[in-house]
Short mmCIF file of C-alpha atoms in Angstrom, two decimals:
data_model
loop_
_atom_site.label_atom_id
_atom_site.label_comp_id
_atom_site.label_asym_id
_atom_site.label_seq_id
_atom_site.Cartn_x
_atom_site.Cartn_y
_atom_site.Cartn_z
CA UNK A 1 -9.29 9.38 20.94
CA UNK A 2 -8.08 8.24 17.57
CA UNK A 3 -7.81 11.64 16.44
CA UNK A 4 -6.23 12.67 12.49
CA UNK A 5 -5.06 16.08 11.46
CA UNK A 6 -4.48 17.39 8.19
CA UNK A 7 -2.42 20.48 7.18
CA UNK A 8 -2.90 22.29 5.32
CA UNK A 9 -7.14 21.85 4.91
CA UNK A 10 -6.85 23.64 1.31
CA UNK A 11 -3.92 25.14 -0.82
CA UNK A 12 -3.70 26.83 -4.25
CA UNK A 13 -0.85 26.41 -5.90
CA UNK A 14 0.79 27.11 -9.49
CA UNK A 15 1.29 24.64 -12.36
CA UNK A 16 4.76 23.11 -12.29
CA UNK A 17 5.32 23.82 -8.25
CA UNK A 18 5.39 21.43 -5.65
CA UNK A 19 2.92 21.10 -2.73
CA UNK A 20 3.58 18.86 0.79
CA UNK A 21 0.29 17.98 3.14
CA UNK A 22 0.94 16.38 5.84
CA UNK A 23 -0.82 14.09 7.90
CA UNK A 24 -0.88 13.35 11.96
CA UNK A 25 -2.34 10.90 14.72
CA UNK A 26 -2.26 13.03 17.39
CA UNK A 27 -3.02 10.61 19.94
CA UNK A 28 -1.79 7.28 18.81
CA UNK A 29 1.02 5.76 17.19
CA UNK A 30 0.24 4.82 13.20
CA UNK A 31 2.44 2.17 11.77
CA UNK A 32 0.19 2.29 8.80
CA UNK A 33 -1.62 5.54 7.34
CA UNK A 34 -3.36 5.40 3.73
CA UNK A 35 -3.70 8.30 1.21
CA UNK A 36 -6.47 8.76 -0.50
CA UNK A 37 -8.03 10.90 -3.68
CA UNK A 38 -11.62 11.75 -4.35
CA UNK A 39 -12.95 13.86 -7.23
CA UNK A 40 -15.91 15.99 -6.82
CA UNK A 41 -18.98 13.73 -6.51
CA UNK A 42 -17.09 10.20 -6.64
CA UNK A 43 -15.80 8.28 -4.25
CA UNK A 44 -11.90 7.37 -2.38
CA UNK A 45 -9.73 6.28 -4.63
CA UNK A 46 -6.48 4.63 -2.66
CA UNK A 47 -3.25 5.83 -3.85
CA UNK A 48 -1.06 4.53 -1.89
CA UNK A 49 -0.12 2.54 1.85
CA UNK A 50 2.23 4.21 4.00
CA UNK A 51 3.81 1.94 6.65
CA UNK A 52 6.22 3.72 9.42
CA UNK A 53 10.07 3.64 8.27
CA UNK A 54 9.81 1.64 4.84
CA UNK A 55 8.59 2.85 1.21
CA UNK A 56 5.21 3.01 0.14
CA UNK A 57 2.84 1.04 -1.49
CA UNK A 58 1.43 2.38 -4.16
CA UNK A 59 -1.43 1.25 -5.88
CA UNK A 60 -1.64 0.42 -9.82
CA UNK A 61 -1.87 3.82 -11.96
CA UNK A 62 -0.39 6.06 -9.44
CA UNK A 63 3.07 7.60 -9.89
CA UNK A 64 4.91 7.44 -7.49
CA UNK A 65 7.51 9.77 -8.66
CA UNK A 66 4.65 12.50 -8.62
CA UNK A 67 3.31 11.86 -5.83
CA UNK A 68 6.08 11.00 -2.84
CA UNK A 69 5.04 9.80 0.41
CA UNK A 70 7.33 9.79 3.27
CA UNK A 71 5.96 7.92 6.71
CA UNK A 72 9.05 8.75 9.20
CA UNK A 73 7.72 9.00 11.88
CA UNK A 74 4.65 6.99 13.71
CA UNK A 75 2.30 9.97 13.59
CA UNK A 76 3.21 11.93 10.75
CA UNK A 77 3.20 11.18 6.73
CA UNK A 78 3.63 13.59 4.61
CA UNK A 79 2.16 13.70 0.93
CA UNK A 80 4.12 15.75 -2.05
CA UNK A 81 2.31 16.65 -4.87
CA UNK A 82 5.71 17.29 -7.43
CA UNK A 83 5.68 19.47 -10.25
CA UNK A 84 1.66 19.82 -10.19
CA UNK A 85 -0.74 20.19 -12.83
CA UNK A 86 -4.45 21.09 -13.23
CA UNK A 87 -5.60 18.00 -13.23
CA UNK A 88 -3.77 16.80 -9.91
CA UNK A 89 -6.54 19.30 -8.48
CA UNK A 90 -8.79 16.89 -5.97
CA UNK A 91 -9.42 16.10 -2.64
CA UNK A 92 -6.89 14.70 -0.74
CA UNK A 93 -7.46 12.59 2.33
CA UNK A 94 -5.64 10.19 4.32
CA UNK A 95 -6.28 7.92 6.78
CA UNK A 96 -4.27 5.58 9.94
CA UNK A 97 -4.78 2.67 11.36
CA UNK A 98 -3.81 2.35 14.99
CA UNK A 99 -2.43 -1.15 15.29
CA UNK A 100 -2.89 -2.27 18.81
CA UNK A 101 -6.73 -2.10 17.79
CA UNK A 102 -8.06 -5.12 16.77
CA UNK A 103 -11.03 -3.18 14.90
CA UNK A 104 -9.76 -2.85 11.76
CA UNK A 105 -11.01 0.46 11.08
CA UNK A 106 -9.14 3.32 9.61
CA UNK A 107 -8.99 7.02 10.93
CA UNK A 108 -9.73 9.39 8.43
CA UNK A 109 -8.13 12.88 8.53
CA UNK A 110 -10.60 15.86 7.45
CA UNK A 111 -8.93 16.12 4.00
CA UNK A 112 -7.30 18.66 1.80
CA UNK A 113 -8.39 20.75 -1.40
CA UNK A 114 -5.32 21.15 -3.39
CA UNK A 115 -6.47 23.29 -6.34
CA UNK A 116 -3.41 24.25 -8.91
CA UNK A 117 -4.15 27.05 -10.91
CA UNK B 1 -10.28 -9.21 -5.99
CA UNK B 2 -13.26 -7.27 -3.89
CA UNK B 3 -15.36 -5.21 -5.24
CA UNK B 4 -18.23 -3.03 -3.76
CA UNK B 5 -21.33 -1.39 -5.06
CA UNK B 6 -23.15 0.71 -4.18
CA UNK B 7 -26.40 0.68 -6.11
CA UNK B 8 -28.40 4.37 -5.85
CA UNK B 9 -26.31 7.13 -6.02
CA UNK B 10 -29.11 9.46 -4.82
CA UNK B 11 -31.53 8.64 -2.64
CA UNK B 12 -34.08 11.79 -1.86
CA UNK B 13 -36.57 11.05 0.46
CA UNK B 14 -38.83 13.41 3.17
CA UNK B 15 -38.09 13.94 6.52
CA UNK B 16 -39.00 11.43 9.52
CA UNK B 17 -39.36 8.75 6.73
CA UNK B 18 -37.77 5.67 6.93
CA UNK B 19 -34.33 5.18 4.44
CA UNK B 20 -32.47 2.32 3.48
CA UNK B 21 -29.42 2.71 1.38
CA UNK B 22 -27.93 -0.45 -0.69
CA UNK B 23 -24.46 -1.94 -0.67
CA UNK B 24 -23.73 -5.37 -1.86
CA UNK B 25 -19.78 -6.59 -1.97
CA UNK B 26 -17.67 -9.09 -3.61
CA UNK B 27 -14.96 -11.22 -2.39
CA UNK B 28 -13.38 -14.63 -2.01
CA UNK B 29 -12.73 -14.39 1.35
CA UNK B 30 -14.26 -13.16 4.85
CA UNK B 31 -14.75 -9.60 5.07
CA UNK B 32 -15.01 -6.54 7.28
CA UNK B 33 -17.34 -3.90 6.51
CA UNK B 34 -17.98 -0.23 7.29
CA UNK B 35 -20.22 2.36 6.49
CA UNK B 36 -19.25 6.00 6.94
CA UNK B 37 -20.62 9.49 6.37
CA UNK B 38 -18.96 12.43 4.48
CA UNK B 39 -20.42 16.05 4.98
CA UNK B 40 -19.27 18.65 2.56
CA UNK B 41 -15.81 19.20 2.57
CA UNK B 42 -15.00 16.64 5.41
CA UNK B 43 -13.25 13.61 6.04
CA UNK B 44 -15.14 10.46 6.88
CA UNK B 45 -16.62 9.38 9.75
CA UNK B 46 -17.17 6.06 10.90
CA UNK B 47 -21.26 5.19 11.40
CA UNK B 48 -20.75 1.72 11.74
CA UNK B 49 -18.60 -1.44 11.27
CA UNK B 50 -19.24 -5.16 11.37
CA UNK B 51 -16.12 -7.33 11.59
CA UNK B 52 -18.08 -10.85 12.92
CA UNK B 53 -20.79 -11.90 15.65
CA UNK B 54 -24.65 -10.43 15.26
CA UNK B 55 -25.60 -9.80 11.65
CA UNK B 56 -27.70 -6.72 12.63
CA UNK B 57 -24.85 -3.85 13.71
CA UNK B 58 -25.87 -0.57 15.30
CA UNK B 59 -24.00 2.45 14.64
CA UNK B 60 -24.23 6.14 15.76
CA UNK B 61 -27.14 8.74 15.10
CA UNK B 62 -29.60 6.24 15.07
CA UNK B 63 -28.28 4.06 12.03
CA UNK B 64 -27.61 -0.03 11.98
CA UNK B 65 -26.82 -2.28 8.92
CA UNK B 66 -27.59 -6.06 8.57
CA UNK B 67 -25.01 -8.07 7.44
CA UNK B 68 -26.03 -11.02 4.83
CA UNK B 69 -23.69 -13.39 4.03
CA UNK B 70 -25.63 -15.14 1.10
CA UNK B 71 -26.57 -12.15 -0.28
CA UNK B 72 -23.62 -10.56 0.14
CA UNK B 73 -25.07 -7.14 1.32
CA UNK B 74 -24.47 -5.15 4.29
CA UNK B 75 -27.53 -2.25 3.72
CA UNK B 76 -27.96 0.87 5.75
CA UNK B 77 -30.82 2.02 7.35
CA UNK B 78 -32.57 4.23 9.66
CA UNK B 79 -36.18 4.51 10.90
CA UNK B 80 -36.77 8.34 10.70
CA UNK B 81 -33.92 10.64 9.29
CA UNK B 82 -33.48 14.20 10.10
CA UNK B 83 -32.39 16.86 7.71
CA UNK B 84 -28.98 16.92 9.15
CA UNK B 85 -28.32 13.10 7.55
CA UNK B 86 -28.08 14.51 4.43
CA UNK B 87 -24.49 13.71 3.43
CA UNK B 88 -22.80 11.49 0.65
CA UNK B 89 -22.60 7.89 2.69
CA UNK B 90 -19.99 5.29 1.83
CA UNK B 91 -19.49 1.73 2.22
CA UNK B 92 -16.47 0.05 2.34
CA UNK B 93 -14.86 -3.71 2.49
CA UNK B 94 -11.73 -5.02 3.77
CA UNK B 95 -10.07 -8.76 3.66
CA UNK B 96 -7.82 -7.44 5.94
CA UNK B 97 -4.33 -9.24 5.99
CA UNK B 98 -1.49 -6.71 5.52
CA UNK B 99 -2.52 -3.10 5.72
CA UNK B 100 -6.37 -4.02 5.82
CA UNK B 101 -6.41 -1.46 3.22
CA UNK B 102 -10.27 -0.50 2.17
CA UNK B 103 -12.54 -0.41 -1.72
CA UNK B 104 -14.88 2.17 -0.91
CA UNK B 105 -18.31 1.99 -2.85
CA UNK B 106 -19.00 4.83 -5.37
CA UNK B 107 -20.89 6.34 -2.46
CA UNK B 108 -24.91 7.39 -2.09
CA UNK B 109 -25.89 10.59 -1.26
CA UNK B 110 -28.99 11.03 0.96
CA UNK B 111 -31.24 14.40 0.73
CA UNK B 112 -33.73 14.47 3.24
CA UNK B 113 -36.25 17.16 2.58
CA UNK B 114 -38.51 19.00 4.38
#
């Protein structure tokens, strides 16, 4: 159980295009997922909390013009990467909490490699 | 605000020999904490958690962490590790209240060699 997806696991895209990964509990309800970024050899950097039916959180330094998060549903959020650049080239990964769980721990999807060329 | 850190960011050490790997945290309030594992390319995966009872938490494959409040540490360790534990392992803290969101450590990654 407590199972995330994420699609797509890597993408290449060009500078100045837009890229959407999307993230899924498939077998529990998430009123809360989290996105995260990691650069080669460093650790998860939150970028935002995504809570079912209301806007994101995002944290301090993070655009949130550039990077849109949309949580409509209670197993899917979706991640778009707008008008990329080089540097937004990382490791994306997100996470969900399910929230009848009292265990506080967070489900971590297996990540994607956006590379933009 | 919470903080963690996670000393060593390598730790190489031989097969079937003991490891410990160091994470102390900061915060003003009580605390959750989690280790997990990351394999190349991966997502993480959840070795073990302590949210309250028994100071001395076992997790999967063979690891447990001990939980010290005055020291504020929560270190990893296993007796005999296998070349498959070599990974990048993290440790993480959460005050919980709304969205028990996570500060991940800088991470430490094990090499167990042969």
């Amino acid at each position: 159980g407590a199972v995330v997806s994420q699609h797509p696991s890597w993408v290449i895209c060009k500078s100045g295009t837009s890229v959407k990964i999307e993230c899924r509990s498939l077998d529990f309800q998430a009123t809360t997922m989290f996105w995260y970024r990691q650069f080669p050899k460093q650790s998860l950097m939150l970028m935002a909390t995504s809570n079912e039916g209301s806007k994101a959180t995002y944290e301090q330094g993070v655009e949130k013009d550039k990077f849109l998060i949309n949580h409509a549903s209670l197993t899917l959020s979706t991640l778009t990467v707008t008008s990329a650049h080089p540097e937004d080239s990382s490791f994306y990964i997100c996470s969900a909490r399910e929230p009848t769980r009292l265990d506080y721990e967070q489900y971590f999807g297996p990540g994607t490699r956006l590379t933009v060329t | 605000a919470q903080s963690v850190t996670q000393l060593d960011s390598q730790v190489p050490v031989f097969e079937e020999a003991p490891v410990e790997l160091r994470c102390n945290y900061s915060s003003s309030v009580s605390v959750y904490l989690f280790w997990y594992v990351q394999y190349p390319n991966q997502g993480l995966q959840l070795l073990l958690k302590y949210l309250s009872g028994s100071t001395l938490v076992k997790g999967i494959n063979g690891f447990e962490a001990e939980f010290n409040k005055s020291q504020t540490s929560f270190h990893l360790r296993k007796p005999s590790v296998h070349i498959s534990d070599t990974a990048e392992y993290f440790c993480a803290v959460s005050e919980g209240g709304q969205g028990f969101s996570f500060i991940f450590g800088k991470g430490t990654r094990l090499l167990v060699k042969p």
